[in-house]
PDB file of C-alpha atoms in Angstrom:
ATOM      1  CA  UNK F   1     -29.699  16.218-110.679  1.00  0.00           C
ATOM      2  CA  UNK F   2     -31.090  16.551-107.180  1.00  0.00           C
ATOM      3  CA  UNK F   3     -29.078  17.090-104.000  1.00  0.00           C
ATOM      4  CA  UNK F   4     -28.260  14.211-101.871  1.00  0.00           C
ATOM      5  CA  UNK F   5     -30.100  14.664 -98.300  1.00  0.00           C
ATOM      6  CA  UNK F   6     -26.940  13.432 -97.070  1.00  0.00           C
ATOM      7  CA  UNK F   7     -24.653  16.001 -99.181  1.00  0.00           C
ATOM      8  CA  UNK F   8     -26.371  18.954 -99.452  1.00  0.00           C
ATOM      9  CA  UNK F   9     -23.386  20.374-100.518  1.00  0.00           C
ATOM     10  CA  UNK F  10     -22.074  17.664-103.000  1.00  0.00           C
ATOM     11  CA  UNK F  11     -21.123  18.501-106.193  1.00  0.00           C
ATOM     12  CA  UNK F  12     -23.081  18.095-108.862  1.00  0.00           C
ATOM     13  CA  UNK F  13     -20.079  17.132-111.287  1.00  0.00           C
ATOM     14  CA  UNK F  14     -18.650  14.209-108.284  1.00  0.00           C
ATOM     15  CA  UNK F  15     -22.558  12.786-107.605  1.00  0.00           C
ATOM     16  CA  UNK F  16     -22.354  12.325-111.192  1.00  0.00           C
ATOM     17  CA  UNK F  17     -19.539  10.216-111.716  1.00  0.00           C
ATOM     18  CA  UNK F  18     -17.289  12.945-112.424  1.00  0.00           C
ATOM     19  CA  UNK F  19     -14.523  14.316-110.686  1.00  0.00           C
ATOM     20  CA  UNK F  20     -15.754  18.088-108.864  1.00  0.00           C
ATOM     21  CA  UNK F  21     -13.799  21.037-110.177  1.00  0.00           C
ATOM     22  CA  UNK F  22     -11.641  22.267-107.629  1.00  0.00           C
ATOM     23  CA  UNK F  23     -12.688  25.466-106.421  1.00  0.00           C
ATOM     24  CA  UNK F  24     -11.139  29.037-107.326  1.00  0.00           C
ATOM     25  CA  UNK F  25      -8.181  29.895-104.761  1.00  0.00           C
ATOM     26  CA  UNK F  26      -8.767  33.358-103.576  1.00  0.00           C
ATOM     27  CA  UNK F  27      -5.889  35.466-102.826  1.00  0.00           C
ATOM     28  CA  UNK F  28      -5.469  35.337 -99.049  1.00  0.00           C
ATOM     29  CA  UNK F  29      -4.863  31.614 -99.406  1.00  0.00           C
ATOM     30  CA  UNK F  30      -2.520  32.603-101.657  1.00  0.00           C
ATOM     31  CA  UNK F  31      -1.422  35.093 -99.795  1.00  0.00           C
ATOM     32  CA  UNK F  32      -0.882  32.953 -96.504  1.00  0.00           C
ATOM     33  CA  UNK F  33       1.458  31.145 -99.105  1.00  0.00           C
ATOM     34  CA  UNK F  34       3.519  32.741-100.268  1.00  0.00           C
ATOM     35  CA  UNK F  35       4.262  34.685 -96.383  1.00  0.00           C
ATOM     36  CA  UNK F  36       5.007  30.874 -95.630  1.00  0.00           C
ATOM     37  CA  UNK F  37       7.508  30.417 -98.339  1.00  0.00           C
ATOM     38  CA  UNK F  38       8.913  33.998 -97.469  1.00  0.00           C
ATOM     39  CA  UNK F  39       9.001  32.762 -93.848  1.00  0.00           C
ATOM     40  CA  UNK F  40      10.918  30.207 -94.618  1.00  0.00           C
ATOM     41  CA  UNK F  41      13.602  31.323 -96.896  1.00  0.00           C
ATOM     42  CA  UNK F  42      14.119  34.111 -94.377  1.00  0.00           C
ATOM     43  CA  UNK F  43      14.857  31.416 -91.824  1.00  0.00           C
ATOM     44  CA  UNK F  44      17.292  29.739 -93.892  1.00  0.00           C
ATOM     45  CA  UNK F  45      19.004  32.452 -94.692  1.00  0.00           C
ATOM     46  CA  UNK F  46      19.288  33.620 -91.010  1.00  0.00           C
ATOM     47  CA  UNK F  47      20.746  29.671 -90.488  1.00  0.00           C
ATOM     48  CA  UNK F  48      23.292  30.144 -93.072  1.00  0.00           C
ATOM     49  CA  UNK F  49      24.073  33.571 -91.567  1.00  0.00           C
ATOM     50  CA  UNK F  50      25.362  31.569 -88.459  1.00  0.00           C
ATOM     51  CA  UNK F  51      28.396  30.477 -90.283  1.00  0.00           C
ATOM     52  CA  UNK F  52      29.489  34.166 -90.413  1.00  0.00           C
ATOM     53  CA  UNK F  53      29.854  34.358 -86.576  1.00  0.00           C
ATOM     54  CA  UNK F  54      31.580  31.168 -86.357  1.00  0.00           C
ATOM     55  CA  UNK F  55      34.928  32.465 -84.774  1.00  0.00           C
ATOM     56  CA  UNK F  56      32.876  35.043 -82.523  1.00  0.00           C
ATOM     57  CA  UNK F  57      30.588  31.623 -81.262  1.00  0.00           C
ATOM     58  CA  UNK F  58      34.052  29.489 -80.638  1.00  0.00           C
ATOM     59  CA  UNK F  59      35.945  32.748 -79.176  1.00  0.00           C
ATOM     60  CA  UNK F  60      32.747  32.715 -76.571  1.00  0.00           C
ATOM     61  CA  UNK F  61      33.388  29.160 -76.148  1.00  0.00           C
ATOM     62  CA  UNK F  62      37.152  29.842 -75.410  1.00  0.00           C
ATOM     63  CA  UNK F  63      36.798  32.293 -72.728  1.00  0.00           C
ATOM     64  CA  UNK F  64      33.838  30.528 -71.290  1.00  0.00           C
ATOM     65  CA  UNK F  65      36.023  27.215 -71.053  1.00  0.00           C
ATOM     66  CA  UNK F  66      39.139  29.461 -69.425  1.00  0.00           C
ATOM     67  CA  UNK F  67      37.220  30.901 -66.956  1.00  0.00           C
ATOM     68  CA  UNK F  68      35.687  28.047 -65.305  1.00  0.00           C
ATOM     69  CA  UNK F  69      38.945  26.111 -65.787  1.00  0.00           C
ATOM     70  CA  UNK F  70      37.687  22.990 -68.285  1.00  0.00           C
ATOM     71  CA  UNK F  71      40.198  21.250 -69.989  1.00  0.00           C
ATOM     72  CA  UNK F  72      39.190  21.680 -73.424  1.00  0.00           C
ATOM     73  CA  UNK F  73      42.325  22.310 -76.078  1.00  0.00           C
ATOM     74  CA  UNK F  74      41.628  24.713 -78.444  1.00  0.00           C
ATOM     75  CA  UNK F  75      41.063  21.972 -81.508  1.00  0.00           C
ATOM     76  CA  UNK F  76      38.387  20.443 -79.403  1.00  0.00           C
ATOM     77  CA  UNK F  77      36.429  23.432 -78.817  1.00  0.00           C
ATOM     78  CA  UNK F  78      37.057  23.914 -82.658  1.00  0.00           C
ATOM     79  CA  UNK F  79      35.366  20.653 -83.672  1.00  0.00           C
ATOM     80  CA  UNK F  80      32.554  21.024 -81.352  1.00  0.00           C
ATOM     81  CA  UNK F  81      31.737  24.385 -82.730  1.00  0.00           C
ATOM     82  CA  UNK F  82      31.872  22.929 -86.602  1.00  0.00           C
ATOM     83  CA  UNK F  83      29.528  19.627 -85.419  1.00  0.00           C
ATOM     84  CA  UNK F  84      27.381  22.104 -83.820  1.00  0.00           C
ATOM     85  CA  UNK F  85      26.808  24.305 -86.153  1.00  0.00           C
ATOM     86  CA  UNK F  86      26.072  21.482 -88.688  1.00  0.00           C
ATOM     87  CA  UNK F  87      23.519  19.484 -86.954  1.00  0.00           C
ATOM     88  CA  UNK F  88      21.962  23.158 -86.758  1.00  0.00           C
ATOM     89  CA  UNK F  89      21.939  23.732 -90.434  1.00  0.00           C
ATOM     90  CA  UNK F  90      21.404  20.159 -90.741  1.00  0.00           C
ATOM     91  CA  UNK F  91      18.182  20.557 -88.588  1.00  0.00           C
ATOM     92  CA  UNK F  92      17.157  23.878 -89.975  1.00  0.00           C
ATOM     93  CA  UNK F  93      17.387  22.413 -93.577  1.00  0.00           C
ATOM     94  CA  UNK F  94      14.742  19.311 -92.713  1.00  0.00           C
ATOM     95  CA  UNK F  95      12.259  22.422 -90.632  1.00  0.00           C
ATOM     96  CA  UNK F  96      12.366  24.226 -93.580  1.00  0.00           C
ATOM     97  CA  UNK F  97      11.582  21.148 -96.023  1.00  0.00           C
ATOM     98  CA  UNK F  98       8.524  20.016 -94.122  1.00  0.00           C
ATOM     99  CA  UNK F  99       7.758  23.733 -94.001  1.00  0.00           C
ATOM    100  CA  UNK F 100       7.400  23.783 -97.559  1.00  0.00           C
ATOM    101  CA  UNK F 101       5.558  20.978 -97.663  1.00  0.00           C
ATOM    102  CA  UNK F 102       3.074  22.082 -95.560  1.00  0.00           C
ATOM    103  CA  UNK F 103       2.471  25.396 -96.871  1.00  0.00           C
ATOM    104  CA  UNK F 104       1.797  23.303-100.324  1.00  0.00           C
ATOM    105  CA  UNK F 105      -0.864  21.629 -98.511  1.00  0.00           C
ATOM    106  CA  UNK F 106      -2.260  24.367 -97.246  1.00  0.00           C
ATOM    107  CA  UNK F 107      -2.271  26.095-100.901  1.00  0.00           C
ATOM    108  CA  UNK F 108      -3.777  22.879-101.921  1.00  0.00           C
ATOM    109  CA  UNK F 109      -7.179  23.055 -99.648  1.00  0.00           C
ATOM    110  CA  UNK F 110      -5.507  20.855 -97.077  1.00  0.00           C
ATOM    111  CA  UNK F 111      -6.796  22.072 -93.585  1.00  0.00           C
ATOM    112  CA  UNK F 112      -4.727  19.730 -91.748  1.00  0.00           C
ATOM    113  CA  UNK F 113      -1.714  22.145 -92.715  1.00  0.00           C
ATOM    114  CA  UNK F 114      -2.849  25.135 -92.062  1.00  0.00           C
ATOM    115  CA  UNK F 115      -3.488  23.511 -88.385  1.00  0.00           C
ATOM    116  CA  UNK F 116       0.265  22.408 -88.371  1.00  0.00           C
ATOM    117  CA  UNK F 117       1.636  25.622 -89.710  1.00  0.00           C
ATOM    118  CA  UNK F 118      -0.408  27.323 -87.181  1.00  0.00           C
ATOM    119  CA  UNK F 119       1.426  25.449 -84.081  1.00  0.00           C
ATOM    120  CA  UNK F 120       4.820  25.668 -85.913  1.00  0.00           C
ATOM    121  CA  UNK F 121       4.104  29.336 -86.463  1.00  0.00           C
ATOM    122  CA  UNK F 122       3.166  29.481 -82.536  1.00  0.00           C
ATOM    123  CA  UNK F 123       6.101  27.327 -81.570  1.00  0.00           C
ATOM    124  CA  UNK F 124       8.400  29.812 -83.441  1.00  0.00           C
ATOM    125  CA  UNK F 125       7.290  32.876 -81.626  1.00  0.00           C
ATOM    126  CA  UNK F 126       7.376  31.439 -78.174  1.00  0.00           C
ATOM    127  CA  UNK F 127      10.959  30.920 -79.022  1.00  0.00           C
ATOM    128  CA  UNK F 128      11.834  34.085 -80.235  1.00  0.00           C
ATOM    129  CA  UNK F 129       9.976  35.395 -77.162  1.00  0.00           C
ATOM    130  CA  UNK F 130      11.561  33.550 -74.432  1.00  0.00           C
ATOM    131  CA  UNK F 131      14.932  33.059 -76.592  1.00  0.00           C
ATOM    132  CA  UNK F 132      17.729  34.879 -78.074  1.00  0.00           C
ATOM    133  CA  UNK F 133      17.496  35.294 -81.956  1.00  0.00           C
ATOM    134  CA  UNK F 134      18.898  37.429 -84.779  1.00  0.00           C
ATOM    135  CA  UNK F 135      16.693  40.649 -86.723  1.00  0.00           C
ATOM    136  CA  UNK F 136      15.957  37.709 -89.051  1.00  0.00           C
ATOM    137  CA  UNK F 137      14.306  35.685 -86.783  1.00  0.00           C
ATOM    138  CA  UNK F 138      11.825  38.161 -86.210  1.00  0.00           C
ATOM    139  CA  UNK F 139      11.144  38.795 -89.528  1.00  0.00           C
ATOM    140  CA  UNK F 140      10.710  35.392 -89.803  1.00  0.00           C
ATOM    141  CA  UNK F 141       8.181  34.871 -87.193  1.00  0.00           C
ATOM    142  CA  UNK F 142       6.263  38.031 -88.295  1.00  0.00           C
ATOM    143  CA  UNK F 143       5.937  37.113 -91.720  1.00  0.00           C
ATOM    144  CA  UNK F 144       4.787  33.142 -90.477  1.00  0.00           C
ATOM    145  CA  UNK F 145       2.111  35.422 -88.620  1.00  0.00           C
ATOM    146  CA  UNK F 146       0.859  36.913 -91.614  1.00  0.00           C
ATOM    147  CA  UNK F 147       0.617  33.981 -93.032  1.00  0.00           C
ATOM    148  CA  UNK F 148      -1.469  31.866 -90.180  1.00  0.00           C
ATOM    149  CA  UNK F 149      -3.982  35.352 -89.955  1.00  0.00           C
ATOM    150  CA  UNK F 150      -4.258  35.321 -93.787  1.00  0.00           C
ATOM    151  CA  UNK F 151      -4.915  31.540 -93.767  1.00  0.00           C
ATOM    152  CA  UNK F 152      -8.188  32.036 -91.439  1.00  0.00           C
ATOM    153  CA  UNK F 153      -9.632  35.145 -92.837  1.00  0.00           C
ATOM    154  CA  UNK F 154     -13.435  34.466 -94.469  1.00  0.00           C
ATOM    155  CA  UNK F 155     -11.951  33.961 -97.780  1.00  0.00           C
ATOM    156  CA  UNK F 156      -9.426  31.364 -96.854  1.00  0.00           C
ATOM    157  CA  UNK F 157     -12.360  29.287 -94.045  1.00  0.00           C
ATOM    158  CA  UNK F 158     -14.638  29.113 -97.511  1.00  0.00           C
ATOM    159  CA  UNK F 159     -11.730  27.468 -99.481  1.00  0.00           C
ATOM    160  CA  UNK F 160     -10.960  24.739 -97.041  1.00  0.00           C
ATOM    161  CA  UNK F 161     -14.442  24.059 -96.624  1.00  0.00           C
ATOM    162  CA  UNK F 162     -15.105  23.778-100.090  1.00  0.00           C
ATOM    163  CA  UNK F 163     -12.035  21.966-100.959  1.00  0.00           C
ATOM    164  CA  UNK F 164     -12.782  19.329 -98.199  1.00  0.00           C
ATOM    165  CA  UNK F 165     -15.631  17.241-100.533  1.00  0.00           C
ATOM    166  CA  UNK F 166     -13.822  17.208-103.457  1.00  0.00           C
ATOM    167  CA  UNK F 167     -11.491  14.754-101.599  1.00  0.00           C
TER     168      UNK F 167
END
């Protein structure tokens, strides 16, 4: 069959009627992955990790309330802390969902993703940069690197460009 002037890159298989193959992943797609899903579970696990240093993060609260004479009661300061620290978990849980679903996406030839993981990714370092954050947290945000440079080497630009007619 001849080529389409309009698609010269069209599928044979699709201008026929049938549905184009999707083409071959190559590994730093999968690659890029996988550092996402790594990313992520480090992230969680640095979230969970918080609940370790709750008594340290109330004890800070404590002195911090004594010294510039609030009137916070010990319970108070208590429940703050534990309502805190769930919305954060709460919070990190639903980041690290749509995470996952975008590094899916990505996996699946979706370039839209690897644009949104790519902000996310540089949204996550400014705030380790400018912010306090835990030997996880860099991990975190290194591996997420990996991931975005893997997701635009040659390889990886060939696969979202082929993957984009087979839409």
């Amino acid at each position: 069959m001849t080529e389409s002037p309009n698609y010269p890159n069209y599928p044979e298989s699709a201008a026929a009627g049938r549905p184009a193959a999707a083409p071959a992943r190559p590994s730093t797609v999968e690659g890029a992955f996988w550092a996402f899903i790594a990313s992520t579970v480090i992230g969680l696990v640095g979230g969970f990790l918080i609940f370790a240093s709750r008594d340290a993060i109330a004890d800070t609260l404590r002195n911090s309330n004594r010294q510039s004479g609030g009137s916070l009661t010990d319970a108070q300061i208590d429940q703050a802390v534990t309502i805190t620290m769930v919305v954060a978990l709460v919070i990190a849980v639903v980041i690290a969902a749509l995470y996952l679903l975008f590094a899916f996406k990505l996996r699946a030839g979706r370039n839209w993703a690897r644009i949104v993981l790519t902000v996310i990714t540089a949204l996550q370092l400014l705030s380790v940069l400018v912010g306090q954050t835990t030997v996880l947290g860099y991990i975190s945000v290194v591996v997420a690197v990996i991931g975005v440079v893997l997701s635009f080497l040659t390889p990886s630009n060939a696969y979202f460009a082929a993957a984009k007619p087979i839409r």
